[in-house]
Amino acid sequence: GAVVSQHPSRVICKSGTSVKIECRSLDFQATTMFWYRQFPKQSLMLMATSNEGSKATYEQGVEKDKFLINHASLTLSTLTVTSAHPEDSSFYICSASWGVGNTEAFFGQGTRLTVV
Amino acid sequence: GENVEQHPSTLSVQEGDSAVIKCTYSDSASNYFPWYKQELGKRPQLIIDIRSNVGEKKDQRIAVTLNKTAKHFSLHITETQPEDSAVYFCAAPNRDDKIIFGKGTRLHILP
């Protein structure tokens, strides 16, 4: 299958600072990337959908000014958690596909964010 | 929008027995149904998927069945092994073609 690389895998930051997470498709062009958040022992909650060259589409309840998404190229999308707070601590995971909806989505390895 | 319900939330099965996880979806236009396996601290991995033009698909010990009329699909794992212990997620696309996940089933394979 295709490879999606997410970086960093773990990050600890202080309250009030910003953290950038990168999601790269290594061997295919990802027209669409999805960002999910996963709390312990819970499901993957879709935060936003990003398409290369256009603004991200955020799910209801997700603050777009807090979770900045940039899909600058067909192989890279970034999620920046701005002014992080302890409640932002979570597992963030991206997925990428070259189609939409009914094609397989490949997941990055996830980023465990801890805000202290 | 699409609503994906998954049951049970936890399932314990004796090693060697079969496990069945069921999901229902709400959007009749959905036409692609993947199943993912997620081990602790790792990324979800696609284990099998089915499209709406078939009713069943099998890959070794894993099978998925789809009933479009009833809008439900199921994952079947036969001859379960310890390495099958994980969290399993079903998913379906909504009308905006975003993949919506079920809440997950934690499968325990008992020795």
PDB file of N, CA and C in Angstrom, chain B residues 18-105:
ATOM      1  N   SER B  18     -14.901 -17.799  16.363  1.00  0.00           N
ATOM      2  CA  SER B  18     -15.135 -16.713  15.405  1.00  0.00           C
ATOM      3  C   SER B  18     -15.601 -15.450  16.114  1.00  0.00           C
ATOM      4  N   ALA B  19     -15.324 -14.319  15.491  1.00  0.00           N
ATOM      5  CA  ALA B  19     -15.768 -13.025  16.012  1.00  0.00           C
ATOM      6  C   ALA B  19     -16.542 -12.310  14.921  1.00  0.00           C
ATOM      7  N   VAL B  20     -17.621 -11.670  15.325  1.00  0.00           N
ATOM      8  CA  VAL B  20     -18.446 -10.917  14.371  1.00  0.00           C
ATOM      9  C   VAL B  20     -18.692  -9.518  14.924  1.00  0.00           C
ATOM     10  N   ILE B  21     -18.430  -8.534  14.111  1.00  0.00           N
ATOM     11  CA  ILE B  21     -18.670  -7.137  14.477  1.00  0.00           C
ATOM     12  C   ILE B  21     -19.609  -6.543  13.433  1.00  0.00           C
ATOM     13  N   LYS B  22     -20.607  -5.815  13.912  1.00  0.00           N
ATOM     14  CA  LYS B  22     -21.646  -5.327  13.008  1.00  0.00           C
ATOM     15  C   LYS B  22     -21.701  -3.800  12.973  1.00  0.00           C
ATOM     16  N   CYS B  23     -22.016  -3.278  11.809  1.00  0.00           N
ATOM     17  CA  CYS B  23     -22.176  -1.839  11.652  1.00  0.00           C
ATOM     18  C   CYS B  23     -23.406  -1.532  10.805  1.00  0.00           C
ATOM     19  N   THR B  24     -24.046  -0.434  11.147  1.00  0.00           N
ATOM     20  CA  THR B  24     -25.134   0.074  10.321  1.00  0.00           C
ATOM     21  C   THR B  24     -24.790   1.487   9.874  1.00  0.00           C
ATOM     22  N   TYR B  25     -25.323   1.878   8.752  1.00  0.00           N
ATOM     23  CA  TYR B  25     -25.077   3.223   8.258  1.00  0.00           C
ATOM     24  C   TYR B  25     -26.415   3.831   7.845  1.00  0.00           C
ATOM     25  N   SER B  26     -26.411   5.134   7.702  1.00  0.00           N
ATOM     26  CA  SER B  26     -27.695   5.801   7.467  1.00  0.00           C
ATOM     27  C   SER B  26     -27.881   6.301   6.031  1.00  0.00           C
ATOM     28  N   ASP B  27     -26.781   6.600   5.350  1.00  0.00           N
ATOM     29  CA  ASP B  27     -26.883   7.197   4.022  1.00  0.00           C
ATOM     30  C   ASP B  27     -26.945   6.108   2.945  1.00  0.00           C
ATOM     31  N   SER B  28     -28.080   5.988   2.323  1.00  0.00           N
ATOM     32  CA  SER B  28     -28.268   4.942   1.322  1.00  0.00           C
ATOM     33  C   SER B  28     -27.371   5.118   0.094  1.00  0.00           C
ATOM     34  N   ALA B  29     -26.802   6.308  -0.068  1.00  0.00           N
ATOM     35  CA  ALA B  29     -25.909   6.553  -1.207  1.00  0.00           C
ATOM     36  C   ALA B  29     -24.500   6.039  -0.965  1.00  0.00           C
ATOM     37  N   SER B  30     -24.184   5.655   0.254  1.00  0.00           N
ATOM     38  CA  SER B  30     -22.839   5.146   0.549  1.00  0.00           C
ATOM     39  C   SER B  30     -22.561   3.902  -0.272  1.00  0.00           C
ATOM     40  N   ASN B  31     -21.356   3.813  -0.822  1.00  0.00           N
ATOM     41  CA  ASN B  31     -21.052   2.686  -1.694  1.00  0.00           C
ATOM     42  C   ASN B  31     -19.693   2.058  -1.428  1.00  0.00           C
ATOM     43  N   TYR B  32     -19.077   2.414  -0.313  1.00  0.00           N
ATOM     44  CA  TYR B  32     -17.755   1.874  -0.007  1.00  0.00           C
ATOM     45  C   TYR B  32     -17.648   1.703   1.499  1.00  0.00           C
ATOM     46  N   PHE B  33     -17.245   0.496   1.925  1.00  0.00           N
ATOM     47  CA  PHE B  33     -17.283   0.183   3.354  1.00  0.00           C
ATOM     48  C   PHE B  33     -15.981  -0.499   3.770  1.00  0.00           C
ATOM     49  N   PRO B  34     -15.058   0.272   4.321  1.00  0.00           N
ATOM     50  CA  PRO B  34     -13.790  -0.305   4.761  1.00  0.00           C
ATOM     51  C   PRO B  34     -13.836  -0.703   6.240  1.00  0.00           C
ATOM     52  N   TRP B  35     -12.980  -1.619   6.592  1.00  0.00           N
ATOM     53  CA  TRP B  35     -12.760  -2.000   7.981  1.00  0.00           C
ATOM     54  C   TRP B  35     -11.275  -1.782   8.299  1.00  0.00           C
ATOM     55  N   TYR B  36     -11.046  -1.172   9.457  1.00  0.00           N
ATOM     56  CA  TYR B  36      -9.685  -0.903   9.879  1.00  0.00           C
ATOM     57  C   TYR B  36      -9.395  -1.605  11.203  1.00  0.00           C
ATOM     58  N   LYS B  37      -8.148  -1.988  11.376  1.00  0.00           N
ATOM     59  CA  LYS B  37      -7.661  -2.572  12.617  1.00  0.00           C
ATOM     60  C   LYS B  37      -6.631  -1.629  13.204  1.00  0.00           C
ATOM     61  N   GLN B  38      -6.781  -1.309  14.475  1.00  0.00           N
ATOM     62  CA  GLN B  38      -5.826  -0.419  15.118  1.00  0.00           C
ATOM     63  C   GLN B  38      -5.274  -1.074  16.376  1.00  0.00           C
ATOM     64  N   GLU B  39      -3.990  -1.310  16.372  1.00  0.00           N
ATOM     65  CA  GLU B  39      -3.329  -1.824  17.566  1.00  0.00           C
ATOM     66  C   GLU B  39      -2.910  -0.641  18.434  1.00  0.00           C
ATOM     67  N   LEU B  40      -2.702  -0.908  19.704  1.00  0.00           N
ATOM     68  CA  LEU B  40      -2.462   0.136  20.686  1.00  0.00           C
ATOM     69  C   LEU B  40      -1.311   1.051  20.264  1.00  0.00           C
ATOM     70  N   GLY B  41      -1.594   2.340  20.186  1.00  0.00           N
ATOM     71  CA  GLY B  41      -0.568   3.323  19.865  1.00  0.00           C
ATOM     72  C   GLY B  41      -0.136   3.366  18.414  1.00  0.00           C
ATOM     73  N   LYS B  42      -0.843   2.622  17.567  1.00  0.00           N
ATOM     74  CA  LYS B  42      -0.444   2.575  16.160  1.00  0.00           C
ATOM     75  C   LYS B  42      -1.534   3.135  15.257  1.00  0.00           C
ATOM     76  N   ARG B  43      -1.177   3.279  14.013  1.00  0.00           N
ATOM     77  CA  ARG B  43      -2.141   3.816  13.060  1.00  0.00           C
ATOM     78  C   ARG B  43      -3.151   2.758  12.653  1.00  0.00           C
ATOM     79  N   PRO B  44      -4.351   3.169  12.261  1.00  0.00           N
ATOM     80  CA  PRO B  44      -5.316   2.197  11.720  1.00  0.00           C
ATOM     81  C   PRO B  44      -4.805   1.622  10.408  1.00  0.00           C
ATOM     82  N   GLN B  45      -5.034   0.345  10.219  1.00  0.00           N
ATOM     83  CA  GLN B  45      -4.625  -0.329   8.991  1.00  0.00           C
ATOM     84  C   GLN B  45      -5.860  -0.930   8.338  1.00  0.00           C
ATOM     85  N   LEU B  46      -6.006  -0.700   7.048  1.00  0.00           N
ATOM     86  CA  LEU B  46      -7.118  -1.294   6.317  1.00  0.00           C
ATOM     87  C   LEU B  46      -6.938  -2.815   6.269  1.00  0.00           C
ATOM     88  N   ILE B  47      -7.961  -3.560   6.657  1.00  0.00           N
ATOM     89  CA  ILE B  47      -7.848  -5.013   6.613  1.00  0.00           C
ATOM     90  C   ILE B  47      -8.726  -5.615   5.529  1.00  0.00           C
ATOM     91  N   ILE B  48      -9.820  -4.974   5.228  1.00  0.00           N
ATOM     92  CA  ILE B  48     -10.688  -5.442   4.155  1.00  0.00           C
ATOM     93  C   ILE B  48     -11.694  -4.345   3.849  1.00  0.00           C
ATOM     94  N   ASP B  49     -12.163  -4.315   2.632  1.00  0.00           N
ATOM     95  CA  ASP B  49     -13.201  -3.357   2.275  1.00  0.00           C
ATOM     96  C   ASP B  49     -14.151  -3.997   1.277  1.00  0.00           C
ATOM     97  N   ILE B  50     -15.312  -3.406   1.135  1.00  0.00           N
ATOM     98  CA  ILE B  50     -16.299  -3.947   0.214  1.00  0.00           C
ATOM     99  C   ILE B  50     -17.015  -2.788  -0.460  1.00  0.00           C
ATOM    100  N   ARG B  51     -17.326  -2.984  -1.731  1.00  0.00           N
ATOM    101  CA  ARG B  51     -18.077  -1.963  -2.451  1.00  0.00           C
ATOM    102  C   ARG B  51     -19.502  -2.453  -2.645  1.00  0.00           C
ATOM    103  N   SER B  52     -20.365  -1.541  -2.966  1.00  0.00           N
ATOM    104  CA  SER B  52     -21.795  -1.838  -2.893  1.00  0.00           C
ATOM    105  C   SER B  52     -22.282  -2.774  -3.991  1.00  0.00           C
ATOM    106  N   ASN B  53     -21.421  -3.119  -4.941  1.00  0.00           N
ATOM    107  CA  ASN B  53     -21.882  -3.993  -6.019  1.00  0.00           C
ATOM    108  C   ASN B  53     -21.707  -5.477  -5.695  1.00  0.00           C
ATOM    109  N   VAL B  54     -21.184  -5.755  -4.502  1.00  0.00           N
ATOM    110  CA  VAL B  54     -21.052  -7.151  -4.068  1.00  0.00           C
ATOM    111  C   VAL B  54     -21.625  -7.312  -2.668  1.00  0.00           C
ATOM    112  N   GLY B  55     -21.995  -8.552  -2.339  1.00  0.00           N
ATOM    113  CA  GLY B  55     -22.597  -8.789  -1.040  1.00  0.00           C
ATOM    114  C   GLY B  55     -21.637  -9.374  -0.027  1.00  0.00           C
ATOM    115  N   GLU B  56     -20.517  -9.940  -0.518  1.00  0.00           N
ATOM    116  CA  GLU B  56     -19.581 -10.566   0.398  1.00  0.00           C
ATOM    117  C   GLU B  56     -18.183 -10.564  -0.223  1.00  0.00           C
ATOM    118  N   LYS B  57     -17.217 -10.433   0.652  1.00  0.00           N
ATOM    119  CA  LYS B  57     -15.827 -10.489   0.214  1.00  0.00           C
ATOM    120  C   LYS B  57     -15.021 -11.199   1.279  1.00  0.00           C
ATOM    121  N   LYS B  58     -14.107 -12.056   0.856  1.00  0.00           N
ATOM    122  CA  LYS B  58     -13.345 -12.845   1.824  1.00  0.00           C
ATOM    123  C   LYS B  58     -11.862 -12.768   1.525  1.00  0.00           C
ATOM    124  N   ASP B  59     -11.073 -12.706   2.588  1.00  0.00           N
ATOM    125  CA  ASP B  59      -9.625 -12.699   2.458  1.00  0.00           C
ATOM    126  C   ASP B  59      -9.068 -13.549   3.593  1.00  0.00           C
ATOM    127  N   GLN B  60      -8.799 -14.806   3.304  1.00  0.00           N
ATOM    128  CA  GLN B  60      -8.291 -15.769   4.274  1.00  0.00           C
ATOM    129  C   GLN B  60      -9.261 -15.875   5.448  1.00  0.00           C
ATOM    130  N   ARG B  61      -8.857 -15.476   6.655  1.00  0.00           N
ATOM    131  CA  ARG B  61      -9.734 -15.650   7.819  1.00  0.00           C
ATOM    132  C   ARG B  61     -10.706 -14.485   8.014  1.00  0.00           C
ATOM    133  N   ILE B  62     -10.632 -13.509   7.166  1.00  0.00           N
ATOM    134  CA  ILE B  62     -11.461 -12.313   7.330  1.00  0.00           C
ATOM    135  C   ILE B  62     -12.474 -12.224   6.197  1.00  0.00           C
ATOM    136  N   ALA B  63     -13.695 -11.890   6.532  1.00  0.00           N
ATOM    137  CA  ALA B  63     -14.739 -11.702   5.527  1.00  0.00           C
ATOM    138  C   ALA B  63     -15.602 -10.512   5.929  1.00  0.00           C
ATOM    139  N   VAL B  64     -16.175  -9.888   4.928  1.00  0.00           N
ATOM    140  CA  VAL B  64     -17.122  -8.800   5.175  1.00  0.00           C
ATOM    141  C   VAL B  64     -18.372  -9.088   4.358  1.00  0.00           C
ATOM    142  N   THR B  65     -19.526  -8.892   4.975  1.00  0.00           N
ATOM    143  CA  THR B  65     -20.795  -9.040   4.272  1.00  0.00           C
ATOM    144  C   THR B  65     -21.517  -7.708   4.277  1.00  0.00           C
ATOM    145  N   LEU B  66     -22.268  -7.472   3.235  1.00  0.00           N
ATOM    146  CA  LEU B  66     -22.974  -6.201   3.077  1.00  0.00           C
ATOM    147  C   LEU B  66     -24.423  -6.465   2.704  1.00  0.00           C
ATOM    148  N   ASN B  67     -25.330  -5.825   3.412  1.00  0.00           N
ATOM    149  CA  ASN B  67     -26.749  -5.881   3.096  1.00  0.00           C
ATOM    150  C   ASN B  67     -27.197  -4.436   2.843  1.00  0.00           C
ATOM    151  N   LYS B  68     -27.262  -4.076   1.581  1.00  0.00           N
ATOM    152  CA  LYS B  68     -27.578  -2.681   1.236  1.00  0.00           C
ATOM    153  C   LYS B  68     -29.020  -2.327   1.570  1.00  0.00           C
ATOM    154  N   THR B  69     -29.898  -3.299   1.474  1.00  0.00           N
ATOM    155  CA  THR B  69     -31.303  -3.023   1.767  1.00  0.00           C
ATOM    156  C   THR B  69     -31.467  -2.630   3.235  1.00  0.00           C
ATOM    157  N   ALA B  70     -30.819  -3.401   4.088  1.00  0.00           N
ATOM    158  CA  ALA B  70     -30.902  -3.139   5.519  1.00  0.00           C
ATOM    159  C   ALA B  70     -29.881  -2.106   5.973  1.00  0.00           C
ATOM    160  N   LYS B  71     -28.977  -1.737   5.098  1.00  0.00           N
ATOM    161  CA  LYS B  71     -27.912  -0.773   5.412  1.00  0.00           C
ATOM    162  C   LYS B  71     -27.078  -1.236   6.588  1.00  0.00           C
ATOM    163  N   HIS B  72     -26.622  -2.484   6.484  1.00  0.00           N
ATOM    164  CA  HIS B  72     -25.661  -2.928   7.483  1.00  0.00           C
ATOM    165  C   HIS B  72     -24.593  -3.809   6.862  1.00  0.00           C
ATOM    166  N   PHE B  73     -23.434  -3.807   7.469  1.00  0.00           N
ATOM    167  CA  PHE B  73     -22.325  -4.628   7.013  1.00  0.00           C
ATOM    168  C   PHE B  73     -21.583  -5.167   8.228  1.00  0.00           C
ATOM    169  N   SER B  74     -21.001  -6.336   8.062  1.00  0.00           N
ATOM    170  CA  SER B  74     -20.405  -7.038   9.189  1.00  0.00           C
ATOM    171  C   SER B  74     -19.015  -7.540   8.845  1.00  0.00           C
ATOM    172  N   LEU B  75     -18.194  -7.589   9.869  1.00  0.00           N
ATOM    173  CA  LEU B  75     -16.844  -8.157   9.763  1.00  0.00           C
ATOM    174  C   LEU B  75     -16.847  -9.503  10.466  1.00  0.00           C
ATOM    175  N   HIS B  76     -16.328 -10.516   9.801  1.00  0.00           N
ATOM    176  CA  HIS B  76     -16.263 -11.851  10.363  1.00  0.00           C
ATOM    177  C   HIS B  76     -14.795 -12.275  10.404  1.00  0.00           C
ATOM    178  N   ILE B  77     -14.337 -12.673  11.580  1.00  0.00           N
ATOM    179  CA  ILE B  77     -12.984 -13.218  11.720  1.00  0.00           C
ATOM    180  C   ILE B  77     -13.112 -14.646  12.218  1.00  0.00           C
ATOM    181  N   THR B  78     -12.605 -15.592  11.453  1.00  0.00           N
ATOM    182  CA  THR B  78     -12.681 -17.005  11.853  1.00  0.00           C
ATOM    183  C   THR B  78     -11.338 -17.457  12.408  1.00  0.00           C
ATOM    184  N   GLU B  79     -11.394 -18.557  13.176  1.00  0.00           N
ATOM    185  CA  GLU B  79     -10.178 -19.148  13.756  1.00  0.00           C
ATOM    186  C   GLU B  79      -9.301 -18.070  14.388  1.00  0.00           C
ATOM    187  N   THR B  80      -9.882 -17.325  15.299  1.00  0.00           N
ATOM    188  CA  THR B  80      -9.182 -16.179  15.874  1.00  0.00           C
ATOM    189  C   THR B  80      -7.879 -16.575  16.553  1.00  0.00           C
ATOM    190  N   GLN B  81      -6.924 -15.651  16.468  1.00  0.00           N
ATOM    191  CA  GLN B  81      -5.591 -15.851  17.029  1.00  0.00           C
ATOM    192  C   GLN B  81      -5.258 -14.678  17.952  1.00  0.00           C
ATOM    193  N   PRO B  82      -4.304 -14.848  18.847  1.00  0.00           N
ATOM    194  CA  PRO B  82      -3.969 -13.757  19.785  1.00  0.00           C
ATOM    195  C   PRO B  82      -3.660 -12.438  19.084  1.00  0.00           C
ATOM    196  N   GLU B  83      -3.037 -12.519  17.926  1.00  0.00           N
ATOM    197  CA  GLU B  83      -2.673 -11.278  17.216  1.00  0.00           C
ATOM    198  C   GLU B  83      -3.878 -10.545  16.619  1.00  0.00           C
ATOM    199  N   ASP B  84      -5.049 -11.173  16.718  1.00  0.00           N
ATOM    200  CA  ASP B  84      -6.264 -10.483  16.264  1.00  0.00           C
ATOM    201  C   ASP B  84      -6.761  -9.483  17.309  1.00  0.00           C
ATOM    202  N   SER B  85      -6.222  -9.556  18.516  1.00  0.00           N
ATOM    203  CA  SER B  85      -6.632  -8.614  19.569  1.00  0.00           C
ATOM    204  C   SER B  85      -6.251  -7.195  19.162  1.00  0.00           C
ATOM    205  N   ALA B  86      -7.244  -6.320  19.082  1.00  0.00           N
ATOM    206  CA  ALA B  86      -7.033  -4.938  18.636  1.00  0.00           C
ATOM    207  C   ALA B  86      -8.383  -4.230  18.683  1.00  0.00           C
ATOM    208  N   VAL B  87      -8.369  -2.986  18.246  1.00  0.00           N
ATOM    209  CA  VAL B  87      -9.631  -2.254  18.072  1.00  0.00           C
ATOM    210  C   VAL B  87      -9.952  -2.228  16.579  1.00  0.00           C
ATOM    211  N   TYR B  88     -11.178  -2.543  16.247  1.00  0.00           N
ATOM    212  CA  TYR B  88     -11.615  -2.583  14.862  1.00  0.00           C
ATOM    213  C   TYR B  88     -12.636  -1.466  14.618  1.00  0.00           C
ATOM    214  N   PHE B  89     -12.464  -0.775  13.518  1.00  0.00           N
ATOM    215  CA  PHE B  89     -13.372   0.306  13.141  1.00  0.00           C
ATOM    216  C   PHE B  89     -13.991   0.018  11.790  1.00  0.00           C
ATOM    217  N   CYS B  90     -15.292   0.191  11.715  1.00  0.00           N
ATOM    218  CA  CYS B  90     -15.927   0.213  10.407  1.00  0.00           C
ATOM    219  C   CYS B  90     -16.040   1.671   9.975  1.00  0.00           C
ATOM    220  N   ALA B  91     -16.313   1.878   8.692  1.00  0.00           N
ATOM    221  CA  ALA B  91     -16.411   3.246   8.197  1.00  0.00           C
ATOM    222  C   ALA B  91     -17.274   3.274   6.938  1.00  0.00           C
ATOM    223  N   ALA B  92     -17.770   4.445   6.651  1.00  0.00           N
ATOM    224  CA  ALA B  92     -18.549   4.643   5.431  1.00  0.00           C
ATOM    225  C   ALA B  92     -18.442   6.107   5.036  1.00  0.00           C
ATOM    226  N   PRO B  93     -18.509   6.401   3.740  1.00  0.00           N
ATOM    227  CA  PRO B  93     -18.423   7.798   3.306  1.00  0.00           C
ATOM    228  C   PRO B  93     -19.769   8.490   3.429  1.00  0.00           C
ATOM    229  N   ASN B  94     -19.719   9.786   3.760  1.00  0.00           N
ATOM    230  CA  ASN B  94     -20.959  10.552   3.756  1.00  0.00           C
ATOM    231  C   ASN B  94     -21.149  11.202   2.378  1.00  0.00           C
ATOM    232  N   ARG B  95     -22.151  12.028   2.239  1.00  0.00           N
ATOM    233  CA  ARG B  95     -22.462  12.609   0.929  1.00  0.00           C
ATOM    234  C   ARG B  95     -21.386  13.566   0.439  1.00  0.00           C
ATOM    235  N   ASP B  96     -20.550  14.019   1.369  1.00  0.00           N
ATOM    236  CA  ASP B  96     -19.411  14.861   0.988  1.00  0.00           C
ATOM    237  C   ASP B  96     -18.164  14.020   0.749  1.00  0.00           C
ATOM    238  N   ASP B  97     -18.357  12.703   0.696  1.00  0.00           N
ATOM    239  CA  ASP B  97     -17.252  11.768   0.455  1.00  0.00           C
ATOM    240  C   ASP B  97     -16.198  11.801   1.549  1.00  0.00           C
ATOM    241  N   LYS B  98     -16.596  12.124   2.757  1.00  0.00           N
ATOM    242  CA  LYS B  98     -15.671  12.033   3.886  1.00  0.00           C
ATOM    243  C   LYS B  98     -15.938  10.716   4.589  1.00  0.00           C
ATOM    244  N   ILE B  99     -14.866  10.053   4.973  1.00  0.00           N
ATOM    245  CA  ILE B  99     -15.004   8.760   5.646  1.00  0.00           C
ATOM    246  C   ILE B  99     -15.390   8.997   7.102  1.00  0.00           C
ATOM    247  N   ILE B 100     -16.510   8.426   7.500  1.00  0.00           N
ATOM    248  CA  ILE B 100     -17.003   8.537   8.875  1.00  0.00           C
ATOM    249  C   ILE B 100     -16.809   7.181   9.549  1.00  0.00           C
ATOM    250  N   PHE B 101     -16.194   7.199  10.721  1.00  0.00           N
ATOM    251  CA  PHE B 101     -15.877   5.965  11.427  1.00  0.00           C
ATOM    252  C   PHE B 101     -16.923   5.618  12.480  1.00  0.00           C
ATOM    253  N   GLY B 102     -17.120   4.321  12.685  1.00  0.00           N
ATOM    254  CA  GLY B 102     -17.874   3.854  13.835  1.00  0.00           C
ATOM    255  C   GLY B 102     -17.058   4.056  15.103  1.00  0.00           C
ATOM    256  N   LYS B 103     -17.652   3.794  16.238  1.00  0.00           N
ATOM    257  CA  LYS B 103     -16.993   4.065  17.514  1.00  0.00           C
ATOM    258  C   LYS B 103     -15.930   3.036  17.885  1.00  0.00           C
ATOM    259  N   GLY B 104     -15.906   1.934  17.146  1.00  0.00           N
ATOM    260  CA  GLY B 104     -14.858   0.952  17.389  1.00  0.00           C
ATOM    261  C   GLY B 104     -15.315  -0.214  18.254  1.00  0.00           C
ATOM    262  N   THR B 105     -14.679  -1.338  18.049  1.00  0.00           N
ATOM    263  CA  THR B 105     -14.915  -2.536  18.859  1.00  0.00           C
ATOM    264  C   THR B 105     -13.568  -3.028  19.353  1.00  0.00           C
TER     265      THR B 105
END
